[in-house]
Amino acid sequence: MCGIVGYVGDGQAAPFLLEGLTRLEYRGYDSAGIAVYDGEKIRIEKSVGRLSELKKKIEGNVPVGSTGIGHTRWATHGRPSDMNAHPHADCHGDFAVVHNGIIENYMTLKEDLIAKGHIFVSETDTEVLAHLLEEVYDGDFESSVRKVLSMVEGSYSLVFMSRRDPGMLICSKQDNPLVIGLGDGENFIASDIPAIINRTRRTYILSDGEIAVVKKDAIWVTNHAGEPITKKVFEVNWNAEAAEKGGYEHFMLKEIHEQPKAVRATLSSRLAKDDSAVVLDELKWNRGFLDSVNRIFIVACGTAYHAGLVGKYYIERMARIPVECDIASEFRYRAPIVDDHTLTIVISQSGETIDTLAALKEAKRLGSRTLAVTNVVGSSIARDADQVIYTWAGPEIAVASTKAYTTQLIVMLLIALYMAGIKETMPQKRIAELIRGAREIPTQIGKTLEDVDPIKTFAKQYGFNEDVFFIGRSLDYDVALEGALKLKEISYIHAEAYAAGELKHGTLALIVEGVPVIALATQKSVYEKTLSNIKEVKARDAVVIGIAAEGDTELKKYADHVIYVPEADEMLIPLLTVVPLQLLAYYAALTRGCDVDKPRNLAKSVTVE
Ligand code: F6R
C-alpha cells in the first residue's frame, strides 16, 4: 500500500527520499513522487509507474534541497496517473502533502474549497489537505495543520511541508502507521521502518492523534489539543540486512527459507525446559480468567485468517472453548455477539491491516478482552489490543506471506497448549508430546526445504494450467486454503481449495481430464475418507499431486506424484505441508514470468478498506 518518506537535515533530501521509497516498494504502488524545497519554491516531481520511471524523469536534474517528502501511491481515489500521484500542492505551491489512508469527508471539503476559488488538479481525496491548509494558514504552520486535522474525517498518516516554513515538516497519523527516525543533524519520517533502517535504528513511533513537528535538530510531539507528549525512543532490533535479499533471487524465497529460524525464534523461551508447559509471560492468564471466557473470536484477513482457522482447531481441540474464526471485514460490520465473556484474538503480520484494526476496536467497544498476534512491535494493532504475543519472524517483505503464516501457526499452538495446561483439558503427557514435537518443527521445515527439485518440475509441468484445485479434510483443508491463496496471488493461476468432502456437492463438475488437483492427506482420522475423494477425482482423469508424511505407503497408489514431508504429529504437520505449497506457488510464478515479490494489484500492508 502507499509509502511515505520525509527528510529534514543538513544533507540532501532527494537521495534519501528515493532510497527510502525504494525500500518501501514491496508494499505495492502504482505511482511515485517527491517534493523538495529548493530555497525558493517547492519542486514537485512525480510519475506513474515504478520508481525507476521517476528516477529516469529527474536524471541529471535531481531536486536540490534539504527538506523534502516522498510517496508511493496505491490508487484508491482516482486512477494511477502523474496528476493523481502524490505529493499534492495547494493553488500557489506554498504547501505540499503526502498521505496514506482515506479522507472520508473530502467531497464536502472539496466542494466548499472550490466555492472559495481553489483550483483542484487531481481526482484524489488527498489534494483537499493542501488546499485546506492554504485556506486556514495564519502564519503559524503548526496551529494551521492542527486546524486542518480537526476538519478532516477518515484515516491517515500524512506529512506536510511549507515553503513559508522551510526546514520543518509536520506529520500526524490516525489508523495508519508513521515513524520518525532520529538522526544526527537530520531526521526522517516514514510510514514503515525499512525506509529508514539503514540511516537510523532510533525511532519515535507515532500514536493516533499525535502531531509531530520535525526539524533537523528538534522534534516535538503534541496531541490535537496542543498538549505536549513525551515520546520514548524505540530501538529497532533488526538491521538493514534483515530487510534485504541476502543472495536469494526474491524476498519470498528468502522468507520461505527463513522459516526454520523464524519458528525457532517464535518458540524460544516460550517452552518450559522439561517440556511440561508453555510459558507465555506476556499473558499470565489463570484458571479464573479462562473459566470466564465462554467464546473466542479469531479475526484476521487473508493468510492470517487461514492461520486463524488452524488456531480455531487447536483451541477447540485442546482447550475445549468454542471458537469462531471470522474475516475481519465481515466481523466488523455484522454485529457479532460479543460481550465481556468473549476473548477476541486478532492476527496480523503487519499489525496495520485496517479491517483487522477496526475489528479489534469493535470487539473492544463491545466489551471483549483482546489479544493481538502480530509480527510488528509497536504496530497499531499491538498497541490497541489489551495483550500481545509477537511472532518473531523478522521483517516480511514479499507481498505473499510465508514465514508470518508458519510463525502465526506456532503462536496459535502455544496459546492453545497454554490454555489447555491452565484448564486441564488435556493430559499432561499429551501436552509434553506436542511440545517435544514443536521443538522438532524448525529442523523438519529445514528438511522439507532440502529437495525442491520435484516441486520445480511440477511447477514447470503444471504452471501453465489455468485452474488448479486443492483438497483436504480437517487441518489439511485449512492448509489447502492457504496453498490456493499463495498460488493465486503470485502466479495468477485460478486456484480453489475445497474441503475434500464438499467436492461432490458441485465442484466435481469442474474436474476433467488433466486438471491438477493437489491433495493433502495427513490427517489420520479422515485419511480413508480423503483417499476416497482422491479416487473420485482420479476417476475423472485429474492429475493428482499428493502431499503426505514420510512413511505413508498408500497415497502413491492413487496419486500421480507424491511430495513427502517429514513425519510429525498430525496437529503439527500443517507447519510442514504448507512449505511445498509455498514453493509450488513460487516456482509456478517464476515459470510464468510473474513479479513474485510484488504481484499485480496487491500490496503488503492493506491500510485502506
Ligand atoms: C497473502 C497475504 C495477505 C495478508 C493479509 C493480512 O499472502 O499476505 O492475505 O495475510 O493482507 O495482512 P496482515 O497479516 O498484515 O494483517
Coordinates of C-alpha atoms and ligand atoms in Angstrom, one line a residue:
M1 CA 0.0 0.0 0.0
C2 CA 1.1 3.6 -0.1
G3 CA 4.5 4.5 1.3
I4 CA 5.6 7.8 2.9
V5 CA 9.0 9.3 3.5
G6 CA 10.2 12.6 4.7
Y7 CA 13.6 14.2 5.3
V8 CA 14.9 17.3 7.0
G9 CA 18.5 17.9 7.8
D10 CA 22.0 19.0 6.7
G11 CA 22.2 16.6 3.8
Q12 CA 20.3 16.5 0.5
A13 CA 16.7 15.3 0.8
A14 CA 16.2 13.7 -2.6
P15 CA 18.7 10.8 -2.3
F16 CA 17.1 9.7 1.0
L17 CA 13.6 10.1 -0.4
L18 CA 14.3 7.9 -3.4
E19 CA 16.2 5.4 -1.4
G20 CA 13.5 5.3 1.3
L21 CA 10.8 4.8 -1.3
T22 CA 12.8 2.1 -3.0
R23 CA 12.8 0.3 0.4
L24 CA 9.1 0.6 0.6
E25 CA 8.5 -0.7 -3.0
Y26 CA 7.5 -4.1 -1.6
R27 CA 4.3 -2.5 -0.2
G28 CA 3.0 -2.3 -3.7
Y29 CA 2.3 1.0 -5.6
D30 CA 1.4 2.4 -9.0
S31 CA 3.0 5.8 -9.0
A32 CA 5.6 7.8 -7.1
G33 CA 6.6 11.3 -6.4
I34 CA 8.8 13.6 -4.3
A35 CA 8.7 17.3 -3.3
V36 CA 11.9 19.2 -2.3
Y37 CA 12.2 22.8 -1.1
D38 CA 15.0 24.3 -3.2
G39 CA 15.4 27.6 -1.3
E40 CA 12.8 29.4 -3.4
K41 CA 10.0 27.0 -4.2
I42 CA 8.7 23.5 -3.5
R43 CA 9.7 21.5 -6.6
I44 CA 7.4 18.5 -7.1
E45 CA 8.3 15.6 -9.4
K46 CA 6.1 12.6 -9.9
S47 CA 5.5 9.8 -12.3
V48 CA 3.0 7.0 -12.8
G49 CA 4.6 3.5 -12.8
R50 CA 7.6 2.2 -11.0
L51 CA 10.1 4.4 -9.1
S52 CA 12.5 3.8 -12.0
E53 CA 10.3 6.0 -14.1
L54 CA 10.5 8.8 -11.6
K55 CA 14.3 8.4 -11.4
K56 CA 14.5 8.5 -15.2
K57 CA 12.5 11.6 -15.3
I58 CA 14.8 13.5 -12.9
E59 CA 18.0 12.0 -14.0
G60 CA 20.6 14.8 -14.3
N61 CA 18.2 17.3 -12.7
V62 CA 17.6 15.9 -9.3
P63 CA 15.8 18.4 -7.0
V64 CA 18.3 20.1 -4.7
G65 CA 17.4 21.0 -1.1
S66 CA 17.5 19.6 2.4
T67 CA 13.8 19.4 3.2
G68 CA 11.5 17.0 1.3
I69 CA 8.7 14.5 1.3
G70 CA 8.1 11.5 -0.9
H71 CA 5.3 9.0 -1.6
T72 CA 4.5 5.8 -3.4
R73 CA 0.8 5.7 -4.2
W74 CA -1.6 2.7 -4.5
A75 CA -4.7 4.2 -6.2
T76 CA -7.9 4.4 -4.2
H77 CA -9.5 7.8 -5.3
G78 CA -8.7 8.3 -9.0
R79 CA -6.8 6.1 -11.4
P80 CA -3.0 5.8 -11.3
S81 CA -1.6 8.9 -13.2
D82 CA 1.0 11.6 -12.9
M83 CA -1.7 14.0 -11.7
N84 CA -3.0 11.8 -9.1
A85 CA 0.4 10.8 -7.8
H86 CA 1.5 12.5 -4.5
P87 CA 2.8 14.9 -3.3
H88 CA -0.1 17.3 -3.8
A89 CA 0.1 21.0 -3.6
D90 CA -2.2 24.0 -3.0
C91 CA -3.0 26.6 -5.6
H92 CA 0.2 28.6 -5.1
G93 CA 2.7 25.9 -4.4
D94 CA 3.2 27.1 -0.9
F95 CA 2.3 23.7 0.7
A96 CA 2.8 20.1 -0.3
V97 CA 1.4 17.0 1.4
V98 CA 1.8 13.2 1.1
H99 CA -0.9 11.0 2.6
N100 CA -1.8 7.4 3.2
G101 CA -5.4 6.4 4.0
I102 CA -8.7 7.9 3.0
I103 CA -10.2 11.3 3.8
E104 CA -13.8 10.3 4.1
N105 CA -15.4 13.8 4.0
Y106 CA -13.2 15.0 1.2
M107 CA -16.1 15.6 -1.2
T108 CA -17.8 18.1 1.1
L109 CA -14.5 19.8 1.9
K110 CA -13.6 19.9 -1.8
E111 CA -16.9 21.5 -2.9
D112 CA -16.5 24.1 -0.2
L113 CA -12.9 24.9 -1.2
I114 CA -13.9 25.1 -4.9
A115 CA -16.7 27.5 -4.0
K116 CA -14.0 29.6 -2.3
G117 CA -12.0 29.7 -5.5
H118 CA -9.5 26.8 -5.1
I119 CA -8.4 25.0 -8.2
F120 CA -8.1 21.3 -8.0
V121 CA -5.9 19.4 -10.5
S122 CA -6.3 15.8 -9.3
E123 CA -9.1 13.3 -8.5
T124 CA -7.7 12.4 -5.1
D125 CA -9.0 12.9 -1.7
T126 CA -5.5 14.0 -0.6
E127 CA -5.4 17.2 -2.5
V128 CA -8.0 18.7 -0.2
L129 CA -5.5 18.6 2.6
A130 CA -3.1 21.0 0.7
H131 CA -5.9 23.4 -0.2
L132 CA -7.4 23.3 3.2
L133 CA -4.0 24.2 4.7
E134 CA -3.7 27.1 2.2
E135 CA -7.2 28.2 3.3
V136 CA -6.6 28.2 7.0
Y137 CA -2.9 29.1 7.1
D138 CA -2.4 32.1 9.5
G139 CA 1.3 32.3 9.6
D140 CA 1.7 29.6 12.2
F141 CA 2.3 26.3 10.4
E142 CA 1.8 24.1 13.4
S143 CA -1.5 25.5 14.5
S144 CA -2.8 25.7 10.9
V145 CA -2.1 22.0 10.5
R146 CA -3.9 21.3 13.7
K147 CA -6.8 23.2 12.4
V148 CA -6.8 21.2 9.1
L149 CA -6.7 17.9 11.0
S150 CA -9.7 19.0 13.1
M151 CA -11.7 19.4 9.9
V152 CA -10.9 16.0 8.3
E153 CA -12.5 12.7 8.9
G154 CA -11.1 9.4 8.0
S155 CA -7.8 7.5 8.3
Y156 CA -4.4 8.9 7.5
S157 CA -0.8 9.2 8.0
L158 CA 0.5 12.3 6.4
V159 CA 3.4 14.8 6.2
F160 CA 3.1 18.5 5.3
M161 CA 5.8 20.8 4.1
S162 CA 5.6 24.5 3.7
R163 CA 7.5 27.0 1.5
R164 CA 6.9 29.6 4.1
D165 CA 8.4 27.5 6.9
P166 CA 11.5 25.9 5.5
G167 CA 13.4 23.3 7.4
M168 CA 10.3 22.0 9.1
L169 CA 8.0 19.0 8.4
I170 CA 4.7 18.3 10.2
C171 CA 3.3 14.9 10.4
S172 CA 0.4 13.1 12.0
K173 CA -1.4 9.8 11.9
Q174 CA -4.8 8.2 12.5
D175 CA -5.2 4.5 12.0
N176 CA -2.2 4.4 9.6
P177 CA 1.4 3.8 10.7
L178 CA 4.1 6.5 10.9
V179 CA 7.5 6.6 12.4
I180 CA 10.1 9.3 12.9
G181 CA 13.8 8.2 12.6
L182 CA 16.2 10.1 14.8
G183 CA 19.4 11.1 13.1
D184 CA 22.3 13.3 13.9
G185 CA 21.7 16.8 12.3
E186 CA 18.9 15.2 10.3
N187 CA 15.6 13.4 11.0
F188 CA 13.5 11.1 8.9
I189 CA 9.8 10.3 8.6
A190 CA 8.5 7.1 7.1
S191 CA 5.3 5.0 7.0
D192 CA 7.4 1.9 7.7
I193 CA 10.7 1.2 9.3
P194 CA 12.5 -0.4 6.3
A195 CA 12.6 3.0 4.7
I196 CA 14.9 4.4 7.3
I197 CA 16.6 1.4 8.7
N198 CA 20.0 1.9 7.1
R199 CA 20.0 5.5 8.3
T200 CA 19.0 5.0 11.9
R201 CA 17.5 2.4 14.3
R202 CA 16.4 5.0 16.8
T203 CA 12.7 5.9 16.3
Y204 CA 9.6 7.5 17.7
I205 CA 6.5 5.6 16.8
L206 CA 3.6 8.0 16.5
S207 CA 0.3 7.1 18.0
D208 CA -3.1 8.0 16.7
G209 CA -3.9 11.7 17.1
E210 CA -0.3 12.8 17.7
I211 CA 1.1 15.6 15.7
A212 CA 4.9 15.9 15.3
V213 CA 6.9 18.9 14.2
V214 CA 10.2 17.6 12.8
K215 CA 13.2 19.9 12.3
K216 CA 16.8 18.8 11.7
D217 CA 17.8 19.3 15.3
A218 CA 14.4 19.2 17.2
I219 CA 11.2 17.2 17.3
W220 CA 8.2 18.0 19.4
V221 CA 5.0 16.0 19.6
T222 CA 1.6 17.2 20.8
N223 CA -1.9 15.9 20.7
H224 CA -4.8 17.5 18.9
A225 CA -5.4 19.9 21.8
G226 CA -1.8 21.1 21.5
E227 CA -0.7 19.4 24.8
P228 CA 2.9 18.2 24.7
I229 CA 3.6 14.4 24.6
T230 CA 6.8 12.8 25.7
K231 CA 7.9 10.1 23.3
K232 CA 10.1 7.1 24.3
V233 CA 12.8 6.2 21.8
F234 CA 12.1 2.8 20.3
E235 CA 15.2 1.0 19.2
V236 CA 14.6 -1.2 16.1
N237 CA 16.2 -4.6 16.9
W238 CA 16.8 -5.7 13.3
N239 CA 19.1 -4.3 10.7
A240 CA 19.0 -3.3 7.0
E241 CA 20.4 -6.7 6.0
A242 CA 17.3 -8.4 7.5
A243 CA 15.2 -6.4 5.1
E244 CA 17.4 -7.3 2.1
K245 CA 17.5 -10.3 -0.2
G246 CA 20.7 -11.8 1.2
G247 CA 21.6 -13.7 -2.0
Y248 CA 18.2 -15.0 -2.8
E249 CA 16.5 -14.2 -6.1
H250 CA 13.4 -13.0 -4.4
F251 CA 12.3 -11.9 -0.9
M252 CA 9.7 -14.6 -1.0
L253 CA 12.2 -17.4 -1.5
K254 CA 14.4 -15.9 1.2
E255 CA 11.5 -15.7 3.6
I256 CA 10.4 -19.3 2.8
H257 CA 13.9 -20.4 3.7
E258 CA 13.9 -18.3 6.9
Q259 CA 11.1 -20.3 8.3
P260 CA 13.2 -22.6 10.5
K261 CA 14.8 -19.6 12.1
A262 CA 11.6 -17.7 12.4
V263 CA 9.7 -20.6 14.0
R264 CA 12.7 -21.3 16.3
A265 CA 12.7 -17.7 17.4
T266 CA 9.0 -17.6 18.0
L267 CA 9.2 -20.8 20.1
S268 CA 12.3 -19.7 22.0
S269 CA 11.8 -19.1 25.7
R270 CA 8.2 -20.0 25.5
L271 CA 8.6 -23.7 26.3
A272 CA 9.4 -25.0 29.8
K273 CA 12.8 -26.7 29.8
D274 CA 11.3 -30.0 30.8
D275 CA 8.6 -29.8 28.1
S276 CA 5.9 -29.8 30.7
A277 CA 4.2 -26.5 29.8
V278 CA 4.1 -23.5 27.5
V279 CA 5.3 -20.3 29.2
L280 CA 3.6 -17.2 28.0
D281 CA 4.8 -14.5 30.3
E282 CA 3.0 -12.0 28.1
L283 CA -0.3 -13.3 29.2
K284 CA -0.2 -14.5 32.7
W285 CA -3.7 -16.0 32.5
N286 CA -5.2 -18.1 35.3
R287 CA -8.0 -20.6 35.6
G288 CA -10.4 -17.9 36.8
F289 CA -9.9 -15.8 33.7
L290 CA -10.2 -18.7 31.3
D291 CA -13.3 -20.1 33.0
S292 CA -14.9 -16.7 32.5
V293 CA -14.3 -16.9 28.7
N294 CA -17.2 -18.7 27.1
R295 CA -16.4 -17.9 23.5
I296 CA -13.4 -16.9 21.4
F297 CA -13.3 -15.0 18.2
I298 CA -10.3 -15.2 16.0
V299 CA -10.4 -12.3 13.5
A300 CA -8.0 -11.7 10.6
C301 CA -7.6 -11.3 6.9
G302 CA -6.1 -13.4 4.1
T303 CA -3.2 -15.6 5.2
A304 CA -3.6 -14.5 8.8
Y305 CA -7.2 -15.7 8.6
H306 CA -6.0 -19.1 7.4
A307 CA -3.7 -19.2 10.4
G308 CA -6.7 -18.4 12.5
L309 CA -8.6 -21.4 11.1
V310 CA -5.8 -23.6 12.3
G311 CA -5.9 -21.7 15.6
K312 CA -9.6 -22.4 16.0
Y313 CA -9.0 -26.1 15.5
Y314 CA -6.1 -26.1 18.1
I315 CA -8.1 -24.2 20.7
E316 CA -11.3 -26.2 20.4
R317 CA -9.4 -29.5 20.4
M318 CA -7.0 -28.7 23.2
A319 CA -8.7 -26.1 25.4
R320 CA -12.4 -27.0 24.7
I321 CA -13.6 -23.4 24.3
P322 CA -15.9 -22.7 21.4
V323 CA -14.1 -20.6 18.7
E324 CA -15.4 -18.6 15.8
C325 CA -13.0 -17.6 13.1
D326 CA -14.0 -14.6 11.2
I327 CA -12.8 -12.5 8.3
A328 CA -12.1 -9.0 9.7
S329 CA -14.0 -7.1 7.0
E330 CA -17.1 -9.2 7.8
F331 CA -16.8 -9.3 11.6
R332 CA -16.6 -5.5 11.9
Y333 CA -19.9 -5.0 10.2
R334 CA -22.0 -8.0 11.2
A335 CA -22.9 -7.0 14.8
P336 CA -21.1 -10.0 16.3
I337 CA -22.4 -11.4 19.6
V338 CA -19.6 -10.2 21.8
D339 CA -19.5 -9.3 25.5
D340 CA -17.2 -9.3 28.4
H341 CA -17.1 -13.1 28.4
T342 CA -15.6 -13.0 24.9
L343 CA -11.9 -13.1 24.1
T344 CA -11.1 -11.8 20.7
I345 CA -7.8 -12.8 19.1
V346 CA -6.7 -10.7 16.1
I347 CA -3.9 -12.0 13.9
S348 CA -2.0 -9.6 11.7
Q349 CA 1.6 -9.8 10.4
S350 CA 1.8 -6.1 9.8
G351 CA -0.3 -5.0 12.7
E352 CA -1.7 -2.3 10.5
T353 CA -4.4 -4.0 8.4
I354 CA -7.2 -1.6 8.6
D355 CA -10.0 -4.1 8.7
T356 CA -8.3 -6.1 11.5
L357 CA -7.6 -3.0 13.4
A358 CA -11.3 -1.9 13.1
A359 CA -12.5 -5.3 14.1
L360 CA -10.2 -5.1 17.2
K361 CA -11.7 -1.7 18.1
E362 CA -15.2 -3.0 17.6
A363 CA -14.6 -6.1 19.8
K364 CA -13.2 -3.8 22.5
R365 CA -16.1 -1.5 22.2
L366 CA -18.4 -4.4 22.8
G367 CA -16.6 -5.3 25.9
S368 CA -14.4 -8.2 24.7
R369 CA -10.9 -8.8 26.1
T370 CA -8.5 -8.7 23.3
L371 CA -5.2 -10.3 22.3
A372 CA -3.1 -9.5 19.2
V373 CA -0.8 -11.9 17.5
T374 CA 1.4 -9.7 15.3
N375 CA 4.9 -9.5 13.9
V376 CA 5.5 -5.8 14.2
V377 CA 6.4 -4.4 17.5
G378 CA 4.7 -1.1 18.2
S379 CA 2.2 -1.5 15.4
S380 CA -1.2 0.0 15.7
I381 CA -2.8 -3.4 16.4
A382 CA -0.1 -4.3 19.0
R383 CA -0.8 -1.0 20.8
D384 CA -4.6 -1.2 20.7
A385 CA -5.0 -4.8 22.0
D386 CA -5.1 -5.5 25.7
Q387 CA -2.4 -8.1 25.3
V388 CA 0.1 -9.0 22.6
I389 CA 2.0 -12.1 21.5
Y390 CA 4.7 -11.4 18.9
T391 CA 5.7 -13.7 16.2
W392 CA 9.4 -13.3 15.9
A393 CA 9.6 -13.8 12.1
G394 CA 11.7 -10.7 11.3
P395 CA 10.6 -8.3 8.6
E396 CA 8.4 -9.9 5.9
I397 CA 9.0 -8.0 2.7
A398 CA 7.4 -10.1 -0.1
V399 CA 3.7 -9.4 -0.5
A400 CA 2.9 -13.1 -0.2
S401 CA 3.1 -14.1 3.4
T402 CA 5.1 -17.2 4.2
K403 CA 7.1 -17.1 7.4
A404 CA 4.5 -14.9 9.1
Y405 CA 2.0 -17.7 8.5
T406 CA 4.1 -20.5 10.0
T407 CA 5.0 -18.4 13.0
Q408 CA 1.3 -17.5 13.4
L409 CA 0.5 -21.2 13.5
I410 CA 3.2 -21.7 16.2
V411 CA 1.7 -18.9 18.3
M412 CA -1.8 -20.4 17.9
L413 CA -0.4 -23.7 19.0
L414 CA 1.3 -22.1 22.0
I415 CA -1.9 -20.3 23.0
A416 CA -4.0 -23.5 22.8
L417 CA -1.5 -25.5 24.8
Y418 CA -1.2 -22.8 27.3
M419 CA -4.9 -22.7 27.7
A420 CA -5.1 -26.5 27.9
G421 CA -2.5 -26.5 30.6
I422 CA -4.4 -24.0 32.7
K423 CA -7.8 -25.5 32.1
E424 CA -6.5 -29.1 32.5
T425 CA -8.4 -30.1 29.4
M426 CA -5.6 -32.3 28.1
P427 CA -3.5 -35.0 29.6
Q428 CA -0.1 -33.6 30.7
K429 CA 1.5 -36.4 28.7
R430 CA -0.1 -35.2 25.5
I431 CA 0.9 -31.5 26.2
A432 CA 4.5 -32.7 26.6
E433 CA 4.3 -34.8 23.5
L434 CA 3.2 -31.8 21.4
I435 CA 5.8 -29.5 22.9
R436 CA 8.5 -32.0 22.0
G437 CA 7.0 -32.2 18.5
A438 CA 7.0 -28.4 18.2
R439 CA 10.7 -28.3 19.1
E440 CA 11.4 -30.6 16.1
I441 CA 9.5 -28.4 13.6
P442 CA 12.3 -26.0 12.7
T443 CA 14.6 -28.8 11.7
Q444 CA 11.8 -30.6 9.9
I445 CA 11.0 -27.4 7.9
G446 CA 14.7 -27.3 7.0
K447 CA 14.5 -30.9 5.7
T448 CA 11.4 -30.0 3.6
L449 CA 13.4 -27.3 2.0
E450 CA 16.3 -29.5 1.1
D451 CA 15.0 -31.1 -2.0
V452 CA 13.0 -28.7 -4.0
D453 CA 13.7 -30.2 -7.5
P454 CA 10.5 -32.2 -7.7
I455 CA 8.5 -29.1 -6.8
K456 CA 10.3 -27.1 -9.5
T457 CA 9.4 -29.9 -12.0
F458 CA 5.7 -29.9 -11.1
A459 CA 5.7 -26.1 -11.3
K460 CA 7.1 -26.3 -14.9
Q461 CA 4.8 -29.1 -15.8
Y462 CA 1.6 -27.6 -14.5
G463 CA 2.5 -23.9 -14.3
F464 CA 0.6 -23.1 -17.4
N465 CA -2.7 -24.7 -16.4
E466 CA -5.4 -22.1 -15.8
D467 CA -7.2 -23.9 -13.0
V468 CA -5.8 -25.8 -10.0
F469 CA -7.8 -27.4 -7.2
F470 CA -6.6 -28.1 -3.7
I471 CA -8.4 -30.6 -1.5
G472 CA -8.0 -31.8 2.1
R473 CA -10.0 -32.6 5.2
S474 CA -9.7 -31.2 8.7
L475 CA -6.4 -29.4 9.2
D476 CA -5.4 -30.4 5.6
Y477 CA -8.3 -28.3 4.4
D478 CA -7.1 -25.2 6.3
V479 CA -3.6 -25.6 4.7
A480 CA -5.2 -26.2 1.3
L481 CA -6.9 -22.8 1.6
E482 CA -3.5 -21.2 2.2
G483 CA -1.9 -23.1 -0.7
A484 CA -4.6 -22.0 -3.1
L485 CA -4.2 -18.3 -2.0
K486 CA -0.4 -18.4 -2.4
L487 CA -0.8 -19.8 -6.0
K488 CA -3.5 -17.3 -7.0
E489 CA -1.8 -14.2 -5.7
I490 CA 1.7 -14.7 -7.1
S491 CA 1.2 -16.9 -10.2
Y492 CA -2.3 -15.6 -11.2
I493 CA -3.4 -19.2 -11.7
H494 CA -7.1 -19.7 -10.7
A495 CA -6.9 -21.9 -7.7
E496 CA -9.6 -23.0 -5.3
A497 CA -9.4 -25.1 -2.2
Y498 CA -12.2 -27.4 -1.1
A499 CA -13.0 -29.5 1.9
A500 CA -12.5 -32.8 0.1
G501 CA -15.9 -34.0 1.3
E502 CA -17.5 -31.0 -0.5
L503 CA -16.4 -31.9 -3.9
K504 CA -19.4 -34.0 -4.7
H505 CA -21.7 -31.1 -3.9
G506 CA -20.8 -29.1 -7.0
T507 CA -17.1 -28.7 -7.7
L508 CA -16.7 -32.2 -9.1
A509 CA -18.3 -30.9 -12.2
L510 CA -15.1 -28.9 -12.9
I511 CA -12.8 -31.9 -12.6
V512 CA -12.0 -33.0 -16.1
E513 CA -9.0 -34.7 -17.8
G514 CA -5.7 -33.1 -16.9
V515 CA -6.9 -30.7 -14.3
P516 CA -4.3 -30.6 -11.5
V517 CA -5.6 -31.5 -8.0
I518 CA -3.3 -31.0 -5.1
A519 CA -4.5 -33.4 -2.4
L520 CA -3.3 -33.2 1.2
A521 CA -3.7 -36.4 3.1
T522 CA -2.0 -36.3 6.5
Q523 CA -4.9 -36.4 9.0
K524 CA -5.3 -39.9 10.3
S525 CA -8.9 -39.6 11.5
V526 CA -10.1 -38.8 8.0
Y527 CA -7.4 -40.4 6.0
E528 CA -9.5 -43.1 4.4
K529 CA -12.2 -40.6 3.5
T530 CA -9.6 -38.3 1.8
L531 CA -8.4 -41.3 -0.2
S532 CA -11.9 -41.9 -1.4
N533 CA -12.1 -38.3 -2.6
I534 CA -8.8 -38.7 -4.4
K535 CA -10.1 -41.8 -6.1
E536 CA -13.2 -39.7 -7.2
V537 CA -11.1 -37.1 -8.9
K538 CA -8.8 -39.7 -10.4
A539 CA -11.8 -41.4 -11.9
R540 CA -12.4 -38.1 -13.8
D541 CA -8.8 -38.2 -15.1
A542 CA -7.5 -35.3 -12.9
V543 CA -3.7 -35.2 -12.3
V544 CA -3.3 -35.7 -8.6
I545 CA -0.3 -34.4 -6.7
G546 CA -0.5 -35.8 -3.2
I547 CA 1.1 -34.3 -0.1
A548 CA 1.8 -36.9 2.6
A549 CA 4.0 -37.6 5.6
E550 CA 7.1 -39.8 5.1
G551 CA 6.1 -43.4 5.8
D552 CA 2.8 -43.1 4.0
T553 CA 2.7 -46.0 1.6
E554 CA -0.9 -45.7 0.4
L555 CA -1.2 -42.3 -1.3
K556 CA 1.2 -43.1 -4.1
K557 CA -1.1 -45.9 -5.2
Y558 CA -3.7 -43.3 -6.2
A559 CA -1.9 -40.1 -6.9
D560 CA 0.2 -39.3 -10.0
H561 CA 3.0 -37.8 -7.8
V562 CA 3.5 -37.5 -4.1
I563 CA 5.5 -34.9 -2.2
Y564 CA 6.6 -36.2 1.2
V565 CA 7.2 -34.0 4.3
P566 CA 8.9 -35.4 7.5
E567 CA 6.6 -37.4 9.7
A568 CA 5.1 -35.3 12.5
D569 CA 2.2 -35.3 14.8
E570 CA -0.9 -34.6 12.7
M571 CA -1.6 -31.5 14.8
L572 CA 1.7 -30.0 13.9
I573 CA 2.0 -31.2 10.3
P574 CA 0.4 -28.1 8.8
L575 CA 3.7 -26.3 9.6
L576 CA 5.3 -28.7 7.2
T577 CA 2.7 -29.3 4.5
V578 CA 2.4 -25.6 3.8
V579 CA 6.1 -25.4 2.7
P580 CA 5.8 -27.4 -0.5
L581 CA 2.7 -25.4 -1.4
Q582 CA 4.6 -22.1 -0.9
L583 CA 7.4 -23.4 -3.1
L584 CA 5.0 -24.6 -5.7
A585 CA 3.4 -21.2 -5.9
Y586 CA 6.8 -19.6 -6.0
Y587 CA 8.1 -21.7 -8.9
A588 CA 4.8 -21.6 -10.8
A589 CA 5.1 -17.8 -10.6
L590 CA 8.7 -17.9 -11.9
T591 CA 7.6 -20.3 -14.7
R592 CA 5.0 -17.8 -15.8
G593 CA 7.4 -14.8 -15.5
C594 CA 5.4 -13.1 -12.8
D595 CA 6.7 -10.4 -10.5
V596 CA 6.9 -12.7 -7.5
D597 CA 7.6 -10.2 -4.7
K598 CA 5.2 -7.6 -6.0
P599 CA 2.2 -9.3 -7.6
R600 CA -0.1 -7.1 -9.6
N601 CA -2.9 -5.2 -7.7
L602 CA -1.7 -6.3 -4.3
A603 CA 0.0 -4.5 -1.5
K604 CA 1.9 -5.7 1.5
S605 CA 0.1 -3.8 4.2
V606 CA -3.6 -3.1 3.5
T607 CA -4.2 0.1 5.3
V608 CA -7.3 1.1 3.3
E609 CA -10.7 -0.7 3.4
Ligands
F6R1 C1 -1.3 -13.2 1.5 C2 -1.2 -12.1 2.4 C3 -2.4 -11.4 2.8 C4 -2.3 -11.0 4.3 C5 -3.5 -10.1 4.7 C6 -3.4 -9.7 6.1 O1 -0.1 -13.8 1.2 O2 -0.1 -11.7 2.7 O3 -3.5 -12.2 2.6 O4 -2.2 -12.1 5.1 O5 -3.5 -9.0 3.9 O6 -2.2 -9.0 6.4 P1 -1.7 -8.8 7.9 O7 -1.3 -10.2 8.4 O8 -0.6 -7.9 7.8 O9 -2.9 -8.3 8.7

